[in-house]
Coordinates of C-alpha atoms in Angstrom, one line a residue:
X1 CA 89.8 74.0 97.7
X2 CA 90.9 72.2 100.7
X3 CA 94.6 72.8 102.1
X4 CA 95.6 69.6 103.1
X5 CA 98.7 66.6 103.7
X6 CA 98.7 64.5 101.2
X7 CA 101.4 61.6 102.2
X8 CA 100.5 58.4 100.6
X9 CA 103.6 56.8 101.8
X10 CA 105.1 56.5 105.0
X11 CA 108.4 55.5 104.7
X12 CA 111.6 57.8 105.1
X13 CA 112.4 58.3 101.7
X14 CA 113.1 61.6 100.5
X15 CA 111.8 60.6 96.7
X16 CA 115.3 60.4 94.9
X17 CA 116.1 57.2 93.2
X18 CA 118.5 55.2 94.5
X19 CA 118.9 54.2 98.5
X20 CA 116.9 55.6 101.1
X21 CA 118.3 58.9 102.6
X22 CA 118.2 59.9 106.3
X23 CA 114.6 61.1 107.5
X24 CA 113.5 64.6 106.5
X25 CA 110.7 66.5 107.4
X26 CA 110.3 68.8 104.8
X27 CA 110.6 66.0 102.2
X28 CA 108.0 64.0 103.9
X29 CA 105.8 67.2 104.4
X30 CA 105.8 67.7 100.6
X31 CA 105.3 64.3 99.5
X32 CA 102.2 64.4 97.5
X33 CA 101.8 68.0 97.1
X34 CA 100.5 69.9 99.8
X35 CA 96.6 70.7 98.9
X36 CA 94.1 68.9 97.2
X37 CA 90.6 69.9 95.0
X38 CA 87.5 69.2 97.3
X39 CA 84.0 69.0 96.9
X40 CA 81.8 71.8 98.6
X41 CA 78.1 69.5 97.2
X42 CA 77.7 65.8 98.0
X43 CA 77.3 64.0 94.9
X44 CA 76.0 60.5 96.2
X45 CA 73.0 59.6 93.7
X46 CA 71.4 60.7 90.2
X47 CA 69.6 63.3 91.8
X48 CA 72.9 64.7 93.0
X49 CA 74.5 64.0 89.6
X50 CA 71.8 65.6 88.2
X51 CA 72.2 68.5 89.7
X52 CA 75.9 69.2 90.3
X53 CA 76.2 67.8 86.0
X54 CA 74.2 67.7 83.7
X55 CA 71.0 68.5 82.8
X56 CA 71.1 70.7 86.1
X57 CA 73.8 72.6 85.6
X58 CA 72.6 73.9 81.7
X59 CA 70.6 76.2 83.3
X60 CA 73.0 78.2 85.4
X61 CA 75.6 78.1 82.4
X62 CA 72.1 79.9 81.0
X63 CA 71.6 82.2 83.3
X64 CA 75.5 83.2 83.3
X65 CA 75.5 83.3 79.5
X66 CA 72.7 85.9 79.6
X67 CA 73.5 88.3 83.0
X68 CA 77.6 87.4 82.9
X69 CA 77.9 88.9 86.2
X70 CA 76.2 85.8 87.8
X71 CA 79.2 84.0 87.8
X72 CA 80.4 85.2 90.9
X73 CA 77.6 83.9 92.2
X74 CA 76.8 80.4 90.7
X75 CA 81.0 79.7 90.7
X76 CA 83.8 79.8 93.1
X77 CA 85.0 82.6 91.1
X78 CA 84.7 85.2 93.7
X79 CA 86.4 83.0 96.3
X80 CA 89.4 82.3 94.1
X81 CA 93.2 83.7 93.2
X82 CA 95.4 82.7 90.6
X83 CA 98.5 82.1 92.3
X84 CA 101.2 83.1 89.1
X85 CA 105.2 82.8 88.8
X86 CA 107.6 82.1 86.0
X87 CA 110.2 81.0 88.7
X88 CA 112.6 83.8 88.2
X89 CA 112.6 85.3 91.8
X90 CA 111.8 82.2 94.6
X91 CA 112.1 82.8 98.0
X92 CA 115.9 84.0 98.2
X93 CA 116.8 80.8 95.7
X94 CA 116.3 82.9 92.3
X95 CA 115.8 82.1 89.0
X96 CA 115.3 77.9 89.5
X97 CA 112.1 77.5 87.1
X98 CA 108.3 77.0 86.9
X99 CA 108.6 73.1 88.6
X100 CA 111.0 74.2 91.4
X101 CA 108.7 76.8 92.2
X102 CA 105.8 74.8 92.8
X103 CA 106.4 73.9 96.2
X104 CA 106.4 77.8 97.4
X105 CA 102.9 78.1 95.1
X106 CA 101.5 75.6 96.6
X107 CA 102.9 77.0 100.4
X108 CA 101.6 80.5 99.3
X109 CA 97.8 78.8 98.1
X110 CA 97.7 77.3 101.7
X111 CA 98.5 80.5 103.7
X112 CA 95.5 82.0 101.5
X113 CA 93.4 79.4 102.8
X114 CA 94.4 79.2 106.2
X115 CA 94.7 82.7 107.4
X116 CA 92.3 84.4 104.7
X117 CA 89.5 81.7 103.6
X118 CA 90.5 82.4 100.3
X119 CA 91.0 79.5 98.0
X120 CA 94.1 79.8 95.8
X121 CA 95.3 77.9 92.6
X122 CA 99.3 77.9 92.1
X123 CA 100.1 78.5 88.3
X124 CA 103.7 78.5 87.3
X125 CA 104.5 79.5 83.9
X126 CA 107.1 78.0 81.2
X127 CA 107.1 81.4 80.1
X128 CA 109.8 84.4 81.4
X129 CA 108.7 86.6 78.6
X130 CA 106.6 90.0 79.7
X131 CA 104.2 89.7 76.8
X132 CA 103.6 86.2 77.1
X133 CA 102.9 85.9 80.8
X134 CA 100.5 88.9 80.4
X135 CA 98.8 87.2 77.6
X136 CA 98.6 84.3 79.2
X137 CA 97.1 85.3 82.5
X138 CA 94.2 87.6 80.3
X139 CA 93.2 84.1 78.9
X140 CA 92.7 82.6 82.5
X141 CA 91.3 85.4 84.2
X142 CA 87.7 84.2 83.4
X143 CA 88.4 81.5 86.1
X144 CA 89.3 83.8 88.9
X145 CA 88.4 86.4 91.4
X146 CA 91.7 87.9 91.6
X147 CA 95.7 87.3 90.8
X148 CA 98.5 87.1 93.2
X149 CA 101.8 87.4 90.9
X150 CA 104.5 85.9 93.4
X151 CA 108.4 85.5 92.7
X152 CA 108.8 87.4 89.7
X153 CA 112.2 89.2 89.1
X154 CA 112.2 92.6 88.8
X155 CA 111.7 94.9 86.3
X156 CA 109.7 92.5 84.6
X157 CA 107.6 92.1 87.4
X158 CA 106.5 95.9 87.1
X159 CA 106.0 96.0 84.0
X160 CA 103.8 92.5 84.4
X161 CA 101.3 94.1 86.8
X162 CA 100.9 97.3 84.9
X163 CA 100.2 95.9 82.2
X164 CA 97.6 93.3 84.1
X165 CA 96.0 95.9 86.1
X166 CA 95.1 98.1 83.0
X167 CA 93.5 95.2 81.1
X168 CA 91.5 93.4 83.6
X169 CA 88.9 94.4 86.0
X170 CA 90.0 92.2 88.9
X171 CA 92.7 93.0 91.6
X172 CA 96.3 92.3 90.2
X173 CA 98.4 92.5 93.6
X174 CA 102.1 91.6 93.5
X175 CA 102.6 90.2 96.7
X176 CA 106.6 90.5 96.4
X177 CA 106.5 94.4 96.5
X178 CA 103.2 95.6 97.9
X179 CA 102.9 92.5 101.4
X180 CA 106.1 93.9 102.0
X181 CA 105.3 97.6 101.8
X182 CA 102.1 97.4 103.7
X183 CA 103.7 95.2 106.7
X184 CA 106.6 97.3 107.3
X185 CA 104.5 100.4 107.2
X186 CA 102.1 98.9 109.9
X187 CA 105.4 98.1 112.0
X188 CA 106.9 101.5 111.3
X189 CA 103.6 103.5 112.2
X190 CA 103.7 101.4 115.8
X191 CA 107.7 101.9 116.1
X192 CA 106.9 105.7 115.7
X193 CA 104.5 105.9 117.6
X194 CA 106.6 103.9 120.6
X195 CA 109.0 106.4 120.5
X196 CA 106.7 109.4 120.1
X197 CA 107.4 110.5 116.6
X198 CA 105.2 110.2 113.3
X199 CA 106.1 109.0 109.8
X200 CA 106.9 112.7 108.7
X201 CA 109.6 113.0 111.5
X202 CA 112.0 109.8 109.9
X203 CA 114.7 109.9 107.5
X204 CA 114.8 106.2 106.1
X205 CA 117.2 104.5 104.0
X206 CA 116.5 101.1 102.2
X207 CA 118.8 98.8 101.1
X208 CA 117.6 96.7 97.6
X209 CA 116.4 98.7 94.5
X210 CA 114.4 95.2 93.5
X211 CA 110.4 94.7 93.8
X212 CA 110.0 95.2 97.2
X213 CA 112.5 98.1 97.9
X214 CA 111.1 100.0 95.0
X215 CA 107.6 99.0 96.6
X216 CA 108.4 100.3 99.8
X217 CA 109.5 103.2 98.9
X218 CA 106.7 104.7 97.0
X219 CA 104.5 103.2 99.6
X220 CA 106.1 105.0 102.5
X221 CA 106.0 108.1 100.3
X222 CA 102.5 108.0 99.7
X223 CA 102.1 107.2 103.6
X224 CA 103.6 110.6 104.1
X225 CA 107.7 109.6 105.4
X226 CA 109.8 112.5 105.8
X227 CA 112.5 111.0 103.6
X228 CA 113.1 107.7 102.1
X229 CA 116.7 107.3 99.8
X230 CA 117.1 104.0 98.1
X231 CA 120.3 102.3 97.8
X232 CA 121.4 99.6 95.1
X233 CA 125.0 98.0 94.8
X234 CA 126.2 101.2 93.4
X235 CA 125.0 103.6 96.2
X236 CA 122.1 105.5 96.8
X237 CA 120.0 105.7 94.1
X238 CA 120.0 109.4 92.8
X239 CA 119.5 112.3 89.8
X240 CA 123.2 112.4 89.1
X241 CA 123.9 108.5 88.6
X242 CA 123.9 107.8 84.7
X243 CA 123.4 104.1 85.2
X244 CA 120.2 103.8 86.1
X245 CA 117.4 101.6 84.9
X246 CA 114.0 103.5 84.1
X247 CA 112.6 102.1 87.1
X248 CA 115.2 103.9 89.3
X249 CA 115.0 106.6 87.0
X250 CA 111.9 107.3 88.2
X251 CA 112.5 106.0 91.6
X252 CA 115.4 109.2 91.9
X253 CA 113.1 111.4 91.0
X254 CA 110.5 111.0 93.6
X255 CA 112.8 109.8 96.6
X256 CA 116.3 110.9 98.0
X257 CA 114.6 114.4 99.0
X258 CA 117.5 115.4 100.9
X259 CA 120.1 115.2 97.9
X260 CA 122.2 112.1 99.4
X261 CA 124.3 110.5 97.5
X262 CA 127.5 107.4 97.6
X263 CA 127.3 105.1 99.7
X264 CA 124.4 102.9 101.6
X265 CA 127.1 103.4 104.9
X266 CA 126.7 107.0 103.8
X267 CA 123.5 107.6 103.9
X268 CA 122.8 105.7 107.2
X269 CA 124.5 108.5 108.8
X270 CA 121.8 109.8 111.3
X271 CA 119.2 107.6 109.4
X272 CA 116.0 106.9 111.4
X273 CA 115.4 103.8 109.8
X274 CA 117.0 101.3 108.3
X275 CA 115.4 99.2 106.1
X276 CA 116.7 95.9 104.4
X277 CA 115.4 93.8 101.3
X278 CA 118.9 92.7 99.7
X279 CA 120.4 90.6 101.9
X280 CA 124.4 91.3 102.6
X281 CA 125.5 92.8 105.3
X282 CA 125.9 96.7 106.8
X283 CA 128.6 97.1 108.8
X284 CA 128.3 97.8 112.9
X285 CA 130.0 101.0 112.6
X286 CA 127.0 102.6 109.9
X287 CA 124.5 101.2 112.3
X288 CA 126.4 102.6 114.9
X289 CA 126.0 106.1 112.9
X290 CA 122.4 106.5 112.7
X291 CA 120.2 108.8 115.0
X292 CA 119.2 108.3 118.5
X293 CA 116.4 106.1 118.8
X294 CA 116.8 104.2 115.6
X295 CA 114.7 101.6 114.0
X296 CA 116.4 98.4 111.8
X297 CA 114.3 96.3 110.2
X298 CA 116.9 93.9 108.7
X299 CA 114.7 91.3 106.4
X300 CA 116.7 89.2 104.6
X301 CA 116.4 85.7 105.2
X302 CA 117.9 83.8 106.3
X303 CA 120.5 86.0 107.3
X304 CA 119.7 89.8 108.2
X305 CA 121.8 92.7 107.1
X306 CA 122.1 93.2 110.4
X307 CA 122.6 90.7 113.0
X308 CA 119.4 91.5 115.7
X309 CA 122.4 91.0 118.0
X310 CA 124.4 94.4 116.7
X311 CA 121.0 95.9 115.8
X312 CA 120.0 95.7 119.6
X313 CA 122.7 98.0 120.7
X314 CA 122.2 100.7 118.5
X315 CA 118.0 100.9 117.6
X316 CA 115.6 101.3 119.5
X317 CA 112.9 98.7 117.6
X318 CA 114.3 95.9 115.7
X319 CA 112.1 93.7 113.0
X320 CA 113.8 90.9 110.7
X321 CA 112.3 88.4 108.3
X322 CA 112.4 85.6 110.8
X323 CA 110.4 83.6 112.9
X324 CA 112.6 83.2 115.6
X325 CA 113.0 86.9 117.2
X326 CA 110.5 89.6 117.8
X327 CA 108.9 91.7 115.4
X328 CA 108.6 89.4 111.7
X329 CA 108.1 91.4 109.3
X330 CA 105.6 88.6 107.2
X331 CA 103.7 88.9 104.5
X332 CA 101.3 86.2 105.7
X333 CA 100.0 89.5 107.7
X334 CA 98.9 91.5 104.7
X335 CA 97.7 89.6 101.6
X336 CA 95.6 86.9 102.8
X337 CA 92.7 89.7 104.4
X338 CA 93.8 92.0 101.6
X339 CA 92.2 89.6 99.1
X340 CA 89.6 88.5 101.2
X341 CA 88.4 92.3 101.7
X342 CA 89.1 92.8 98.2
X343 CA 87.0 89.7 96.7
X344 CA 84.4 90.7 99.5
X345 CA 83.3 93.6 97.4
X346 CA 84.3 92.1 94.3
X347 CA 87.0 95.5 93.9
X348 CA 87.8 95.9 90.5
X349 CA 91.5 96.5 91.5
X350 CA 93.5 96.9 94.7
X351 CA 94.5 100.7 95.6
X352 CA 96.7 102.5 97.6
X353 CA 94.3 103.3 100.0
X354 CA 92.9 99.8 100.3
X355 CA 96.9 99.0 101.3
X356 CA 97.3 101.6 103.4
X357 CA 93.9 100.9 105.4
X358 CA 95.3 97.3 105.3
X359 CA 98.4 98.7 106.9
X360 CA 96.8 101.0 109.6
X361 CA 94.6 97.9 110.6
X362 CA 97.5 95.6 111.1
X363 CA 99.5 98.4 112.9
X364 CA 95.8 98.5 115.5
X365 CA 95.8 95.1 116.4
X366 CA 98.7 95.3 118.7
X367 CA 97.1 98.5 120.3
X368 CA 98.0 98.9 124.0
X369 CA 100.3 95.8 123.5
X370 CA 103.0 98.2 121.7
X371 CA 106.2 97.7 122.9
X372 CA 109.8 97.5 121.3
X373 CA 109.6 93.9 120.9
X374 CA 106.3 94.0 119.6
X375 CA 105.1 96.3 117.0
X376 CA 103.8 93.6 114.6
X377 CA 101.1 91.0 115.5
X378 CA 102.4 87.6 115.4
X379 CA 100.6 85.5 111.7
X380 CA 98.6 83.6 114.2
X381 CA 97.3 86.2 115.7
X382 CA 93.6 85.2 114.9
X383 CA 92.3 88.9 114.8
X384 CA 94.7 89.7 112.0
X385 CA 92.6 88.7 108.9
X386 CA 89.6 89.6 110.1
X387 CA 90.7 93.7 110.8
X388 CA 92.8 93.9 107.6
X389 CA 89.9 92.3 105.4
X390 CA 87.5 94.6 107.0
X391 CA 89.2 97.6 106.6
X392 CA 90.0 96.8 102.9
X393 CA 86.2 96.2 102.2
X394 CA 85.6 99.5 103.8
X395 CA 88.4 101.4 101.7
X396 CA 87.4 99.7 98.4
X397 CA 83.9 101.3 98.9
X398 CA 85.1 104.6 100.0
X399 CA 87.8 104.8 96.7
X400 CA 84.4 103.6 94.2
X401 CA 86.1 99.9 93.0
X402 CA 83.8 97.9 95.1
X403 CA 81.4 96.0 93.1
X404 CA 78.6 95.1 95.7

């Protein structure tokens, strides 16, 4: 699948009916979708035909029908990720539905492409139901490699990929929670280590009890954190709130090890790290509070929970969402070469040790480059995929779900 500009007009219009708006770029950008379906065979005579169609391709339909596992070799179906939403959870947009989602499919299909050499197909669902998008996706999974769920609200979106992962025997990878989780562990390992501590030494703190907080926080668990406590609107997530959902039910019981409870402000008292996935804003005066030599990785976009301005005086590395300061904290880093490694091997599924290889690899790229305004390779660094996508390979092998 090629990733490519299609504009077949050239005029200023944004699309809308009516008179012609002022010039944008994103609007002309988008016109025409953004990717296109290529050839990879020429087909410029009978004998092409013949081969590419029919009668030709009878006999690898054949040869599939008889040793199944042949597809991944006479198909793009080892090179190829279902890209799946219901348009619940979009960028920080919400719940605007399968058509307005397309544009970020399409974006995320691209980014496969471009950073990962994966090809990518967006599918957005008219579907928010848990049942029905699980159904739906074990009917297309013949067709692909792997599935990226992307922008699905939370809990559903647990309960989707648990329910994907035990029925299907290709990686199911929510990129929402676990591209988050592996980044910020590769640019908390490097922050660490800049200011000679390891993961067991921090206390962190994470504000948003959605995908990717929930995400992070088992994933820094499992990564061996001192302490992580989650906080929602209500506070910090903990055994003696009666309000919680089962997912923070269970969340309480395997974080929060130092008994915190009330407020996020609270907790950040002598906090190591900060970490932010709900957008809002902390107060100076709790950033203020947190230990010497603090790390805030404020990743809301497009507005931190904390300003990198106020962050700067109080922590010693600081990491947003953005672009345009030091330290992004993208997803771009992790998912493209966390597929390709995956799909490499053909993995059955995606494990926490493939993610955690993926993050240790990303966190070794910047290697004697560490310093407090970098601690995460920039997306186009081009020795990003390559590291991550080896490293997974290696790790699916070593955990038993690689296939070849």
């Amino acid at each position: 699948m090629a990733a490519e500009i299609v504009n077949p007009r050239s005029d200023s219009s944004t699309g809308h009916e009516g008179a012609e708006e002022p010039f944008d770029p994103a609007f002309a950008l988008h016109r025409g979708g953004k990717m296109a379906v290529q050839a990879t065979v020429p087909v410029r005579d009978k004998d092409d035909l013949s081969l590419a169609y029919t009668p030709g391709v009878a006999k690898v339909c054949t040869a599939i029908a008889e040793q199944p596992e042949l597809v991944n070799d006479y198909t793009w179906k080892s090179n190829v990720v279902a890209v799946v939403t219901d348009g619940t959870a979009v960028l920080g947009l919400g719940d605007i539905g399968p058509e307005a989602s397309l544009p970020v499919m399409e974006g995320k299909a691209i980014l496969f492409k471009q950073f990962g050499g994966v090809d990518a197909v967006p599918i957005a669902l008219a579907t928010t139901d848990a049942d029905e998008i699980v159904e739906t996706v074990v009917r297309l999974a013949p067709s692909f490699g792997g599935v990226n769920l992307e922008d699905i609200s939370a809990p559903r979106c647990f309960e989707i990929e648990r329910k994907l992962q035990e029925r299907l025997d290709i990686p199911v990878f929510h990129d929402d929670q676990h591209g988050t989780a592996v980044v910020t562990l590769a640019a908390l390992r490097n922050a660490a280590k800049l200011t000679g501590r390891t993961l067991g030494d921090l206390r962190a703190v994470i504000s948003g009890a959605g995908a990717a907080g929930v995400a992070i926080a088992k994933f820094l668990l499992e990564a061996g954190i001192g302490d992580v406590a989650v906080a929602d609107r209500k506070g910090v997530v903990s055994r003696d709130r009666d309000d919680l959902t089962p997912v923070k039910r269970e969340l309480a019981e395997i974080t929060n090890r130092a008994g915190l409870s009330g407020s996020l402000e609270s907790a950040l008292a002598g906090a190591d790290v900060f970490i932010g996935v709900s957008g809002g804003t902390v107060p100076e005066p709790a950033v203020a509070s947190m230990a010497e030599n603090a790390f805030v990785f404020a990743m809301a976009n497009p507005n931190p929970e904390v300003h990198p301005d106020i962050a700067h005086k109080y922590a010693a590395v600081v990491a947003t969402g953005r672009s345009d300061y030091p330290n992004q904290i993208n997803n771009v880093l992790a998912f493209p070469g966390i597929f390709a490694g995956a799909l490499q091997v053909r993995a059955s599924q995606i494990t926490e040790g493939m993610k955690i290889a993926a993050a240790n690899a990303l966190a070794d790229v910047v290697g004697d480059e560490l310093s407090a305004a970098y601690v995460i390779p920039s997306p186009f660094d081009e020795r990003v995929a390559p590291a991550v996508t080896a490293a997974v390979a290696a790790a699916a092998r070593a955990e038993g779900v690689a296939r070849r």
